[in-house]
Structures are given as C-alpha cells and as structure tokens.
Amino acid sequence: MAEPYRVTVIEESQVAPPPNSVPTTSLPLTFFDIQWLPLGPIQSLFFYQVPQPTNYFTQAILPTLKHSLSLTLQLFFPLAANLVCPPQTDKPHILYTEGNSVPFTVAEAAGDFNHLIVNNPRDARELHHFVAHLPPTHVSSDDTRLIPLMATQVTVFPNEGICIGMTFRHAAADGRAIHHFMKSWASICRTGGDLTCLDKSPPFHDRAVIKDPNGLDNNYLKEMGNWASALDEDSDLINKIAEKVRATFVMGRAHIEGLKQWVKGQCTNKEDLEPLHLSTFVVTCALIWVCLIKSQHKGVCNFSDDNSKLCYFIFAADCRNRLKFPIPCTYFGNCVAPCFVGLERREVVGETGIFEAVKAIGNKVGQLETEALRGAETWASVWKEMSEMGSTIVSVAGSPRLGVYDTDFGWGRPKKSEVVHIDVTGAFSLAECRDEDGGIEVGLALSRKSIGDFNAIWEQSLKLF
C-alpha cells in the first residue's frame, strides 16, 4: 500500500427530512426489489477538487451539504427509512416514520488526494477509508428486523479536495433511481436549497404501477430463504481484499467506433449484419468479457473438457420504457431485469470471441425491447444455480447512461467516481468517460498479476480497431 491515509472522524450525526414534512409511509417491495435483497451494500465515491482548508469546509460547505441533504430526503424519503422484515409470513416492506434519518459522518484525511483519482493500479484497501458504513440491523423482541437503507460519509482533504461516499441497499433503489437522488442532492446544494430545480423531475413512489399478476414476489421470497440473517457488513473485509488492486481502463470514442466497424467487418453476409445490436454498451461489455476470460485462462483454447463449460455475462437492464404497463421515468425503486448471457469458454477465448460475445449480448438486448420479463419466474433460481455450480461469471455494475460525472454540488464535475463494492463482488464497473464525450471508463479490482494480464490482452485487443 502507498503511504497509509490517516482519517480522523470530525463528526457523526444524523440527517433527516425537515420535521413533519413526510407522513408515515409504507412501501411494499415489488418483485423487482425482492431479487436484490441478499445483495451486499452498494458503495460509491465521488471525488471533487476543492482546494480549501478544513475550517472553510466545516463553516461554509458542510452546513449547505447537510441542509440540502435534508431537503432532498423530503422527496427521496425511502432512503431515510428502514426495511422492515417480519419473522414469519408477512412480506418485507419499506417503512418511513417521523424521525427516521440517514447517518452522516464527516472526516478529515491526511494523504495524497491526487493518488486516489488516477487510473493506475493502486491498493484496493485505500478507498475503504472513505466509504460510508451502514448501521447494523436492529432486531426487535418479536424477531422483526429493521434494516437501515443508506449512509453517507463526507471526507475533506485539506486544501485539496472532498470525497462524498454513499452506501445503500439495492433493494431500495436501482442505479437510475439512486443517481436521480444524487443529482437532485447536488442540484439543491448547488442552488442553495432551491427545491424548484426538481419541479420537472420529482421522484415517483407509487409501487402500484408495477404489475405482478403471477405472484413473482412470493416465489422470489421462497427461493431466497433466510436472506436477512446475512446482511450485516463483513468485519474482515479489508483482509479479504488485501491482495487486490484497483485500476481504471479508458476506451475513447475512436476505439469504440473502430470496434463497431470491426464487428461489422466480421459479418460474412447481410443476414449476419442486420440483427446485430451495436450499441456502445454491447460492444464494450463484449470486449471486456472476452479480455477477462482470456486473462483468467491466459487466452489458451485447447478444447479440453474445461473449454466446453459455460461462461456467463450478467447485466441489469432498465425496464422503465420496456414493459407493457407504463412506468414513469422518475420511478423510485427497482425496475431492472437481470440478463444472463452464456457462451462456451472455447467460444469466448477463440479467434472470433469478441464477435460471438457481441452477438450474444446484442441478442439479449434486442430481446428486451419486446420481452423484458421473459424468464422472470426463474430469475431468483438462476442466480442460485449459477453460484452453486461454480460457473465462471462476469458481471457489470453501472452504465454510461447514468451520467455519474454530471453530479455537480457547486464545485464542478467530479474528478473521479469509483464503485467500491466491486472489490467484493468481482464485477467490473462501467461509466461514461469524464474527459471525452463518447468514451467509457472501466473499473476493475483484481490481483496485481490479473490486472497485468488483463491490461496486456486489453492493449493487444485495442490494436485491432
């Protein structure tokens, strides 16, 4: 690890919506929410260059941050609520009551701010100093579990910058919803508490718009069993990721367009070309999938029994505009479908691996336009089966469409955004490129050797386009 970061907690408090601004509200979990219940915390960091001393931060910036968060929670109140999990037959639900709040930690860090915002490989443990930690689950006398849904931490680097850390439960919101919250908080902070900036896009909370005629919610709960008992954070996490490093790989617009043209060139006839879905998401995910599998197996395809095993790529697709029943674009909650794409290992690491991956992922994306809920009755069981079989799985967190670099609190765009939980899940993160329109940023957390192997194959692959 580089020189350790010394982090001192300045303040620990709670931020709630303004008093009596939100009535007691219970929100049922839909089947879109329930599938994410067993997932660990989602952790994001936003780094901003703010060359001000700590006393300026505490006197001028911090009060505005907290006040604007309070106002934002008035609209996005489920994040201040608890997930209520009764012990027996009652379904879990989100319950907001007066006085519910979000933990808000303020810290000061001594260390190199600029080291944290580079793309080069660096010790994965470093970022965990700035991650917000969820409070533990509270278990009542009747065994009902009350699970907090969000926590925040703001860390100031004197005369250098600010890091805003957010941790939340996926069962409360998907990526589109949580970034709606973050951009809203940033806008209210930037405008000095002006709520009218959200008049055109307030969050929509009515869960009745999600139709579930086949009772998928009950089926998912049965599949998951005793998921609630394993939700508290892992106290040994830092030791478990001690061998990992994080790195960001950037793919510019020229390479992405070159990749799309290269894929078209692999088509031998018009029939192959017409059904191809060549979005930036599809082609970049295909390339990353192939590079990761090749780096894990050194790109060797010896057609052994091992190479006939399936490799899976998993992504989540926003369904707000893909369902037969209308869902507002500002719906707050989960409205994403898990998508499973499988290819034999020999196909992924073979000479036409990238082309085969593009076809497979593209076909799945195309299917979503007319059959977004196809196979929904087996989503929960597929997750379980793949885990138990020890399948090779590559998954992605995030999307370039979320616009993480548009989150401006009044200090300009973030210098860097990081998805920290990939240290644990093994997924790669995907975001738009901060410094080039049309480019993408890929975040990975692997062993130093694996990062090196991936980089070699990545660089070799980019020479094709």
JSON list of N, CA, C and O in Angstrom, two decimals, residues 236-286:
[
{"chain": "A", "resi": 236, "resn": "ASP", "atom": "N", "xyz": [-14.27, -8.50, 8.40]},
{"chain": "A", "resi": 236, "resn": "ASP", "atom": "CA", "xyz": [-12.94, -8.92, 7.95]},
{"chain": "A", "resi": 236, "resn": "ASP", "atom": "C", "xyz": [-12.69, -8.55, 6.49]},
{"chain": "A", "resi": 236, "resn": "ASP", "atom": "O", "xyz": [-11.78, -9.08, 5.86]},
{"chain": "A", "resi": 237, "resn": "LEU", "atom": "N", "xyz": [-13.49, -7.62, 5.97]},
{"chain": "A", "resi": 237, "resn": "LEU", "atom": "CA", "xyz": [-13.42, -7.29, 4.54]},
{"chain": "A", "resi": 237, "resn": "LEU", "atom": "C", "xyz": [-12.04, -6.82, 4.11]},
{"chain": "A", "resi": 237, "resn": "LEU", "atom": "O", "xyz": [-11.52, -7.25, 3.08]},
{"chain": "A", "resi": 238, "resn": "ILE", "atom": "N", "xyz": [-11.42, -5.93, 4.89]},
{"chain": "A", "resi": 238, "resn": "ILE", "atom": "CA", "xyz": [-10.13, -5.36, 4.49]},
{"chain": "A", "resi": 238, "resn": "ILE", "atom": "C", "xyz": [-9.08, -6.45, 4.28]},
{"chain": "A", "resi": 238, "resn": "ILE", "atom": "O", "xyz": [-8.30, -6.40, 3.33]},
{"chain": "A", "resi": 239, "resn": "ASN", "atom": "N", "xyz": [-9.07, -7.43, 5.15]},
{"chain": "A", "resi": 239, "resn": "ASN", "atom": "CA", "xyz": [-8.11, -8.52, 4.99]},
{"chain": "A", "resi": 239, "resn": "ASN", "atom": "C", "xyz": [-8.41, -9.36, 3.75]},
{"chain": "A", "resi": 239, "resn": "ASN", "atom": "O", "xyz": [-7.49, -9.87, 3.10]},
{"chain": "A", "resi": 240, "resn": "LYS", "atom": "N", "xyz": [-9.67, -9.51, 3.43]},
{"chain": "A", "resi": 240, "resn": "LYS", "atom": "CA", "xyz": [-10.06, -10.34, 2.29]},
{"chain": "A", "resi": 240, "resn": "LYS", "atom": "C", "xyz": [-9.67, -9.71, 0.95]},
{"chain": "A", "resi": 240, "resn": "LYS", "atom": "O", "xyz": [-9.53, -10.42, -0.05]},
{"chain": "A", "resi": 241, "resn": "ILE", "atom": "N", "xyz": [-9.54, -8.39, 0.92]},
{"chain": "A", "resi": 241, "resn": "ILE", "atom": "CA", "xyz": [-9.17, -7.73, -0.35]},
{"chain": "A", "resi": 241, "resn": "ILE", "atom": "C", "xyz": [-7.72, -7.25, -0.33]},
{"chain": "A", "resi": 241, "resn": "ILE", "atom": "O", "xyz": [-7.31, -6.47, -1.18]},
{"chain": "A", "resi": 242, "resn": "ALA", "atom": "N", "xyz": [-6.93, -7.75, 0.62]},
{"chain": "A", "resi": 242, "resn": "ALA", "atom": "CA", "xyz": [-5.56, -7.26, 0.79]},
{"chain": "A", "resi": 242, "resn": "ALA", "atom": "C", "xyz": [-4.69, -7.48, -0.44]},
{"chain": "A", "resi": 242, "resn": "ALA", "atom": "O", "xyz": [-3.75, -6.72, -0.68]},
{"chain": "A", "resi": 243, "resn": "GLU", "atom": "N", "xyz": [-4.99, -8.51, -1.23]},
{"chain": "A", "resi": 243, "resn": "GLU", "atom": "CA", "xyz": [-4.17, -8.81, -2.41]},
{"chain": "A", "resi": 243, "resn": "GLU", "atom": "C", "xyz": [-4.69, -8.13, -3.68]},
{"chain": "A", "resi": 243, "resn": "GLU", "atom": "O", "xyz": [-4.10, -8.33, -4.75]},
{"chain": "A", "resi": 244, "resn": "LYS", "atom": "N", "xyz": [-5.75, -7.37, -3.57]},
{"chain": "A", "resi": 244, "resn": "LYS", "atom": "CA", "xyz": [-6.35, -6.77, -4.76]},
{"chain": "A", "resi": 244, "resn": "LYS", "atom": "C", "xyz": [-5.85, -5.35, -5.00]},
{"chain": "A", "resi": 244, "resn": "LYS", "atom": "O", "xyz": [-5.54, -4.61, -4.07]},
{"chain": "A", "resi": 245, "resn": "VAL", "atom": "N", "xyz": [-5.79, -5.01, -6.29]},
{"chain": "A", "resi": 245, "resn": "VAL", "atom": "CA", "xyz": [-5.54, -3.63, -6.69]},
{"chain": "A", "resi": 245, "resn": "VAL", "atom": "C", "xyz": [-6.69, -3.19, -7.59]},
{"chain": "A", "resi": 245, "resn": "VAL", "atom": "O", "xyz": [-7.38, -4.01, -8.20]},
{"chain": "A", "resi": 246, "resn": "ARG", "atom": "N", "xyz": [-6.89, -1.88, -7.63]},
{"chain": "A", "resi": 246, "resn": "ARG", "atom": "CA", "xyz": [-7.93, -1.30, -8.49]},
{"chain": "A", "resi": 246, "resn": "ARG", "atom": "C", "xyz": [-7.27, -0.52, -9.61]},
{"chain": "A", "resi": 246, "resn": "ARG", "atom": "O", "xyz": [-6.24, 0.14, -9.41]},
{"chain": "A", "resi": 247, "resn": "ALA", "atom": "N", "xyz": [-7.87, -0.57, -10.79]},
{"chain": "A", "resi": 247, "resn": "ALA", "atom": "CA", "xyz": [-7.37, 0.21, -11.92]},
{"chain": "A", "resi": 247, "resn": "ALA", "atom": "C", "xyz": [-8.54, 0.61, -12.80]},
{"chain": "A", "resi": 247, "resn": "ALA", "atom": "O", "xyz": [-9.58, -0.07, -12.82]},
{"chain": "A", "resi": 248, "resn": "THR", "atom": "N", "xyz": [-8.38, 1.73, -13.50]},
{"chain": "A", "resi": 248, "resn": "THR", "atom": "CA", "xyz": [-9.40, 2.20, -14.44]},
{"chain": "A", "resi": 248, "resn": "THR", "atom": "C", "xyz": [-8.82, 2.15, -15.85]},
{"chain": "A", "resi": 248, "resn": "THR", "atom": "O", "xyz": [-7.71, 2.63, -16.09]},
{"chain": "A", "resi": 249, "resn": "PHE", "atom": "N", "xyz": [-9.57, 1.56, -16.76]},
{"chain": "A", "resi": 249, "resn": "PHE", "atom": "CA", "xyz": [-9.18, 1.48, -18.16]},
{"chain": "A", "resi": 249, "resn": "PHE", "atom": "C", "xyz": [-10.12, 2.35, -18.98]},
{"chain": "A", "resi": 249, "resn": "PHE", "atom": "O", "xyz": [-11.34, 2.27, -18.82]},
{"chain": "A", "resi": 250, "resn": "VAL", "atom": "N", "xyz": [-9.55, 3.19, -19.83]},
{"chain": "A", "resi": 250, "resn": "VAL", "atom": "CA", "xyz": [-10.34, 4.14, -20.61]},
{"chain": "A", "resi": 250, "resn": "VAL", "atom": "C", "xyz": [-10.36, 3.71, -22.06]},
{"chain": "A", "resi": 250, "resn": "VAL", "atom": "O", "xyz": [-9.32, 3.36, -22.64]},
{"chain": "A", "resi": 251, "resn": "MET", "atom": "N", "xyz": [-11.54, 3.73, -22.64]},
{"chain": "A", "resi": 251, "resn": "MET", "atom": "CA", "xyz": [-11.70, 3.43, -24.06]},
{"chain": "A", "resi": 251, "resn": "MET", "atom": "C", "xyz": [-12.33, 4.64, -24.72]},
{"chain": "A", "resi": 251, "resn": "MET", "atom": "O", "xyz": [-13.47, 5.01, -24.40]},
{"chain": "A", "resi": 252, "resn": "GLY", "atom": "N", "xyz": [-11.59, 5.29, -25.61]},
{"chain": "A", "resi": 252, "resn": "GLY", "atom": "CA", "xyz": [-12.07, 6.51, -26.24]},
{"chain": "A", "resi": 252, "resn": "GLY", "atom": "C", "xyz": [-13.07, 6.25, -27.35]},
{"chain": "A", "resi": 252, "resn": "GLY", "atom": "O", "xyz": [-13.27, 5.12, -27.79]},
{"chain": "A", "resi": 253, "resn": "ARG", "atom": "N", "xyz": [-13.69, 7.33, -27.79]},
{"chain": "A", "resi": 253, "resn": "ARG", "atom": "CA", "xyz": [-14.72, 7.21, -28.82]},
{"chain": "A", "resi": 253, "resn": "ARG", "atom": "C", "xyz": [-14.17, 6.57, -30.10]},
{"chain": "A", "resi": 253, "resn": "ARG", "atom": "O", "xyz": [-14.84, 5.74, -30.73]},
{"chain": "A", "resi": 254, "resn": "ALA", "atom": "N", "xyz": [-12.95, 6.94, -30.47]},
{"chain": "A", "resi": 254, "resn": "ALA", "atom": "CA", "xyz": [-12.38, 6.41, -31.72]},
{"chain": "A", "resi": 254, "resn": "ALA", "atom": "C", "xyz": [-12.25, 4.89, -31.65]},
{"chain": "A", "resi": 254, "resn": "ALA", "atom": "O", "xyz": [-12.55, 4.18, -32.61]},
{"chain": "A", "resi": 255, "resn": "HIS", "atom": "N", "xyz": [-11.78, 4.37, -30.50]},
{"chain": "A", "resi": 255, "resn": "HIS", "atom": "CA", "xyz": [-11.65, 2.92, -30.35]},
{"chain": "A", "resi": 255, "resn": "HIS", "atom": "C", "xyz": [-13.02, 2.25, -30.35]},
{"chain": "A", "resi": 255, "resn": "HIS", "atom": "O", "xyz": [-13.19, 1.15, -30.91]},
{"chain": "A", "resi": 256, "resn": "ILE", "atom": "N", "xyz": [-14.01, 2.89, -29.72]},
{"chain": "A", "resi": 256, "resn": "ILE", "atom": "CA", "xyz": [-15.35, 2.30, -29.67]},
{"chain": "A", "resi": 256, "resn": "ILE", "atom": "C", "xyz": [-15.95, 2.25, -31.07]},
{"chain": "A", "resi": 256, "resn": "ILE", "atom": "O", "xyz": [-16.51, 1.21, -31.48]},
{"chain": "A", "resi": 257, "resn": "GLU", "atom": "N", "xyz": [-15.84, 3.34, -31.82]},
{"chain": "A", "resi": 257, "resn": "GLU", "atom": "CA", "xyz": [-16.35, 3.33, -33.19]},
{"chain": "A", "resi": 257, "resn": "GLU", "atom": "C", "xyz": [-15.57, 2.35, -34.06]},
{"chain": "A", "resi": 257, "resn": "GLU", "atom": "O", "xyz": [-16.14, 1.67, -34.92]},
{"chain": "A", "resi": 258, "resn": "GLY", "atom": "N", "xyz": [-14.27, 2.26, -33.81]},
{"chain": "A", "resi": 258, "resn": "GLY", "atom": "CA", "xyz": [-13.46, 1.28, -34.54]},
{"chain": "A", "resi": 258, "resn": "GLY", "atom": "C", "xyz": [-13.89, -0.14, -34.23]},
{"chain": "A", "resi": 258, "resn": "GLY", "atom": "O", "xyz": [-13.91, -1.00, -35.13]},
{"chain": "A", "resi": 259, "resn": "LEU", "atom": "N", "xyz": [-14.22, -0.41, -32.97]},
{"chain": "A", "resi": 259, "resn": "LEU", "atom": "CA", "xyz": [-14.69, -1.73, -32.58]},
{"chain": "A", "resi": 259, "resn": "LEU", "atom": "C", "xyz": [-16.01, -2.06, -33.28]},
{"chain": "A", "resi": 259, "resn": "LEU", "atom": "O", "xyz": [-16.20, -3.19, -33.77]},
{"chain": "A", "resi": 260, "resn": "LYS", "atom": "N", "xyz": [-16.91, -1.09, -33.34]},
{"chain": "A", "resi": 260, "resn": "LYS", "atom": "CA", "xyz": [-18.18, -1.34, -34.02]},
{"chain": "A", "resi": 260, "resn": "LYS", "atom": "C", "xyz": [-17.96, -1.67, -35.50]},
{"chain": "A", "resi": 260, "resn": "LYS", "atom": "O", "xyz": [-18.59, -2.59, -36.05]},
{"chain": "A", "resi": 261, "resn": "GLN", "atom": "N", "xyz": [-17.07, -0.92, -36.15]},
{"chain": "A", "resi": 261, "resn": "GLN", "atom": "CA", "xyz": [-16.80, -1.17, -37.56]},
{"chain": "A", "resi": 261, "resn": "GLN", "atom": "C", "xyz": [-16.10, -2.52, -37.75]},
{"chain": "A", "resi": 261, "resn": "GLN", "atom": "O", "xyz": [-16.36, -3.24, -38.72]},
{"chain": "A", "resi": 262, "resn": "TRP", "atom": "N", "xyz": [-15.22, -2.87, -36.80]},
{"chain": "A", "resi": 262, "resn": "TRP", "atom": "CA", "xyz": [-14.52, -4.16, -36.87]},
{"chain": "A", "resi": 262, "resn": "TRP", "atom": "C", "xyz": [-15.53, -5.31, -36.78]},
{"chain": "A", "resi": 262, "resn": "TRP", "atom": "O", "xyz": [-15.42, -6.30, -37.51]},
{"chain": "A", "resi": 263, "resn": "VAL", "atom": "N", "xyz": [-16.50, -5.17, -35.86]},
{"chain": "A", "resi": 263, "resn": "VAL", "atom": "CA", "xyz": [-17.52, -6.21, -35.73]},
{"chain": "A", "resi": 263, "resn": "VAL", "atom": "C", "xyz": [-18.32, -6.35, -37.02]},
{"chain": "A", "resi": 263, "resn": "VAL", "atom": "O", "xyz": [-18.58, -7.47, -37.49]},
{"chain": "A", "resi": 264, "resn": "LYS", "atom": "N", "xyz": [-18.69, -5.22, -37.61]},
{"chain": "A", "resi": 264, "resn": "LYS", "atom": "CA", "xyz": [-19.42, -5.28, -38.89]},
{"chain": "A", "resi": 264, "resn": "LYS", "atom": "C", "xyz": [-18.60, -6.00, -39.94]},
{"chain": "A", "resi": 264, "resn": "LYS", "atom": "O", "xyz": [-19.14, -6.76, -40.76]},
{"chain": "A", "resi": 265, "resn": "GLY", "atom": "N", "xyz": [-17.28, -5.78, -39.91]},
{"chain": "A", "resi": 265, "resn": "GLY", "atom": "CA", "xyz": [-16.41, -6.43, -40.88]},
{"chain": "A", "resi": 265, "resn": "GLY", "atom": "C", "xyz": [-16.30, -7.92, -40.72]},
{"chain": "A", "resi": 265, "resn": "GLY", "atom": "O", "xyz": [-15.87, -8.63, -41.65]},
{"chain": "A", "resi": 266, "resn": "GLN", "atom": "N", "xyz": [-16.66, -8.42, -39.54]},
{"chain": "A", "resi": 266, "resn": "GLN", "atom": "CA", "xyz": [-16.62, -9.87, -39.30]},
{"chain": "A", "resi": 266, "resn": "GLN", "atom": "C", "xyz": [-17.83, -10.58, -39.88]},
{"chain": "A", "resi": 266, "resn": "GLN", "atom": "O", "xyz": [-17.84, -11.82, -39.97]},
{"chain": "A", "resi": 267, "resn": "CYS", "atom": "N", "xyz": [-18.85, -9.82, -40.28]},
{"chain": "A", "resi": 267, "resn": "CYS", "atom": "CA", "xyz": [-20.05, -10.42, -40.85]},
{"chain": "A", "resi": 267, "resn": "CYS", "atom": "C", "xyz": [-19.77, -10.87, -42.28]},
{"chain": "A", "resi": 267, "resn": "CYS", "atom": "O", "xyz": [-19.29, -10.08, -43.10]},
{"chain": "A", "resi": 268, "resn": "THR", "atom": "N", "xyz": [-20.08, -12.10, -42.57]},
{"chain": "A", "resi": 268, "resn": "THR", "atom": "CA", "xyz": [-19.79, -12.64, -43.90]},
{"chain": "A", "resi": 268, "resn": "THR", "atom": "C", "xyz": [-20.93, -12.42, -44.88]},
{"chain": "A", "resi": 268, "resn": "THR", "atom": "O", "xyz": [-20.76, -12.56, -46.08]},
{"chain": "A", "resi": 269, "resn": "ASN", "atom": "N", "xyz": [-22.11, -12.08, -44.37]},
{"chain": "A", "resi": 269, "resn": "ASN", "atom": "CA", "xyz": [-23.24, -11.82, -45.25]},
{"chain": "A", "resi": 269, "resn": "ASN", "atom": "C", "xyz": [-24.20, -10.82, -44.60]},
{"chain": "A", "resi": 269, "resn": "ASN", "atom": "O", "xyz": [-24.10, -10.53, -43.40]},
{"chain": "A", "resi": 270, "resn": "LYS", "atom": "N", "xyz": [-25.14, -10.32, -45.38]},
{"chain": "A", "resi": 270, "resn": "LYS", "atom": "CA", "xyz": [-26.06, -9.30, -44.90]},
{"chain": "A", "resi": 270, "resn": "LYS", "atom": "C", "xyz": [-26.95, -9.83, -43.78]},
{"chain": "A", "resi": 270, "resn": "LYS", "atom": "O", "xyz": [-27.33, -9.08, -42.87]},
{"chain": "A", "resi": 271, "resn": "GLU", "atom": "N", "xyz": [-27.28, -11.12, -43.84]},
{"chain": "A", "resi": 271, "resn": "GLU", "atom": "CA", "xyz": [-28.15, -11.71, -42.81]},
{"chain": "A", "resi": 271, "resn": "GLU", "atom": "C", "xyz": [-27.51, -11.64, -41.43]},
{"chain": "A", "resi": 271, "resn": "GLU", "atom": "O", "xyz": [-28.19, -11.50, -40.40]},
{"chain": "A", "resi": 272, "resn": "ASP", "atom": "N", "xyz": [-26.16, -11.76, -41.36]},
{"chain": "A", "resi": 272, "resn": "ASP", "atom": "CA", "xyz": [-25.47, -11.66, -40.08]},
{"chain": "A", "resi": 272, "resn": "ASP", "atom": "C", "xyz": [-25.47, -10.22, -39.56]},
{"chain": "A", "resi": 272, "resn": "ASP", "atom": "O", "xyz": [-25.54, -10.00, -38.34]},
{"chain": "A", "resi": 273, "resn": "LEU", "atom": "N", "xyz": [-25.39, -9.25, -40.46]},
{"chain": "A", "resi": 273, "resn": "LEU", "atom": "CA", "xyz": [-25.24, -7.86, -40.06]},
{"chain": "A", "resi": 273, "resn": "LEU", "atom": "C", "xyz": [-26.55, -7.25, -39.54]},
{"chain": "A", "resi": 273, "resn": "LEU", "atom": "O", "xyz": [-26.56, -6.52, -38.55]},
{"chain": "A", "resi": 274, "resn": "GLU", "atom": "N", "xyz": [-27.66, -7.57, -40.18]},
{"chain": "A", "resi": 274, "resn": "GLU", "atom": "CA", "xyz": [-28.93, -6.90, -39.88]},
{"chain": "A", "resi": 274, "resn": "GLU", "atom": "C", "xyz": [-29.37, -7.03, -38.42]},
{"chain": "A", "resi": 274, "resn": "GLU", "atom": "O", "xyz": [-29.84, -6.06, -37.84]},
{"chain": "A", "resi": 275, "resn": "PRO", "atom": "N", "xyz": [-29.26, -8.23, -37.80]},
{"chain": "A", "resi": 275, "resn": "PRO", "atom": "CA", "xyz": [-29.77, -8.32, -36.42]},
{"chain": "A", "resi": 275, "resn": "PRO", "atom": "C", "xyz": [-28.79, -7.85, -35.35]},
{"chain": "A", "resi": 275, "resn": "PRO", "atom": "O", "xyz": [-29.13, -7.86, -34.17]},
{"chain": "A", "resi": 276, "resn": "LEU", "atom": "N", "xyz": [-27.58, -7.43, -35.73]},
{"chain": "A", "resi": 276, "resn": "LEU", "atom": "CA", "xyz": [-26.59, -7.04, -34.73]},
{"chain": "A", "resi": 276, "resn": "LEU", "atom": "C", "xyz": [-27.02, -5.77, -33.99]},
{"chain": "A", "resi": 276, "resn": "LEU", "atom": "O", "xyz": [-27.44, -4.79, -34.61]},
{"chain": "A", "resi": 277, "resn": "HIS", "atom": "N", "xyz": [-26.88, -5.79, -32.68]},
{"chain": "A", "resi": 277, "resn": "HIS", "atom": "CA", "xyz": [-27.15, -4.63, -31.85]},
{"chain": "A", "resi": 277, "resn": "HIS", "atom": "C", "xyz": [-25.80, -4.06, -31.43]},
{"chain": "A", "resi": 277, "resn": "HIS", "atom": "O", "xyz": [-25.15, -4.59, -30.54]},
{"chain": "A", "resi": 278, "resn": "LEU", "atom": "N", "xyz": [-25.38, -2.97, -32.08]},
{"chain": "A", "resi": 278, "resn": "LEU", "atom": "CA", "xyz": [-24.02, -2.46, -31.88]},
{"chain": "A", "resi": 278, "resn": "LEU", "atom": "C", "xyz": [-24.00, -1.18, -31.07]},
{"chain": "A", "resi": 278, "resn": "LEU", "atom": "O", "xyz": [-23.43, -0.17, -31.48]},
{"chain": "A", "resi": 279, "resn": "SER", "atom": "N", "xyz": [-24.61, -1.20, -29.90]},
{"chain": "A", "resi": 279, "resn": "SER", "atom": "CA", "xyz": [-24.52, -0.04, -29.01]},
{"chain": "A", "resi": 279, "resn": "SER", "atom": "C", "xyz": [-23.16, -0.02, -28.33]},
{"chain": "A", "resi": 279, "resn": "SER", "atom": "O", "xyz": [-22.44, -1.03, -28.29]},
{"chain": "A", "resi": 280, "resn": "THR", "atom": "N", "xyz": [-22.81, 1.14, -27.78]},
{"chain": "A", "resi": 280, "resn": "THR", "atom": "CA", "xyz": [-21.54, 1.25, -27.05]},
{"chain": "A", "resi": 280, "resn": "THR", "atom": "C", "xyz": [-21.51, 0.27, -25.89]},
{"chain": "A", "resi": 280, "resn": "THR", "atom": "O", "xyz": [-20.49, -0.38, -25.63]},
{"chain": "A", "resi": 281, "resn": "PHE", "atom": "N", "xyz": [-22.63, 0.13, -25.18]},
{"chain": "A", "resi": 281, "resn": "PHE", "atom": "CA", "xyz": [-22.69, -0.80, -24.05]},
{"chain": "A", "resi": 281, "resn": "PHE", "atom": "C", "xyz": [-22.41, -2.23, -24.51]},
{"chain": "A", "resi": 281, "resn": "PHE", "atom": "O", "xyz": [-21.61, -2.95, -23.89]},
{"chain": "A", "resi": 282, "resn": "VAL", "atom": "N", "xyz": [-23.04, -2.65, -25.59]},
{"chain": "A", "resi": 282, "resn": "VAL", "atom": "CA", "xyz": [-22.88, -4.04, -26.05]},
{"chain": "A", "resi": 282, "resn": "VAL", "atom": "C", "xyz": [-21.45, -4.33, -26.46]},
{"chain": "A", "resi": 282, "resn": "VAL", "atom": "O", "xyz": [-20.85, -5.32, -26.03]},
{"chain": "A", "resi": 283, "resn": "VAL", "atom": "N", "xyz": [-20.87, -3.48, -27.29]},
{"chain": "A", "resi": 283, "resn": "VAL", "atom": "CA", "xyz": [-19.54, -3.81, -27.83]},
{"chain": "A", "resi": 283, "resn": "VAL", "atom": "C", "xyz": [-18.45, -3.70, -26.75]},
{"chain": "A", "resi": 283, "resn": "VAL", "atom": "O", "xyz": [-17.51, -4.51, -26.74]},
{"chain": "A", "resi": 284, "resn": "THR", "atom": "N", "xyz": [-18.58, -2.72, -25.84]},
{"chain": "A", "resi": 284, "resn": "THR", "atom": "CA", "xyz": [-17.55, -2.60, -24.81]},
{"chain": "A", "resi": 284, "resn": "THR", "atom": "C", "xyz": [-17.66, -3.73, -23.79]},
{"chain": "A", "resi": 284, "resn": "THR", "atom": "O", "xyz": [-16.65, -4.28, -23.34]},
{"chain": "A", "resi": 285, "resn": "CYS", "atom": "N", "xyz": [-18.89, -4.10, -23.41]},
{"chain": "A", "resi": 285, "resn": "CYS", "atom": "CA", "xyz": [-19.05, -5.22, -22.49]},
{"chain": "A", "resi": 285, "resn": "CYS", "atom": "C", "xyz": [-18.55, -6.51, -23.11]},
{"chain": "A", "resi": 285, "resn": "CYS", "atom": "O", "xyz": [-17.94, -7.35, -22.42]},
{"chain": "A", "resi": 286, "resn": "ALA", "atom": "N", "xyz": [-18.79, -6.70, -24.40]},
{"chain": "A", "resi": 286, "resn": "ALA", "atom": "CA", "xyz": [-18.30, -7.90, -25.08]},
{"chain": "A", "resi": 286, "resn": "ALA", "atom": "C", "xyz": [-16.77, -7.96, -25.03]},
{"chain": "A", "resi": 286, "resn": "ALA", "atom": "O", "xyz": [-16.18, -9.01, -24.73]}
]
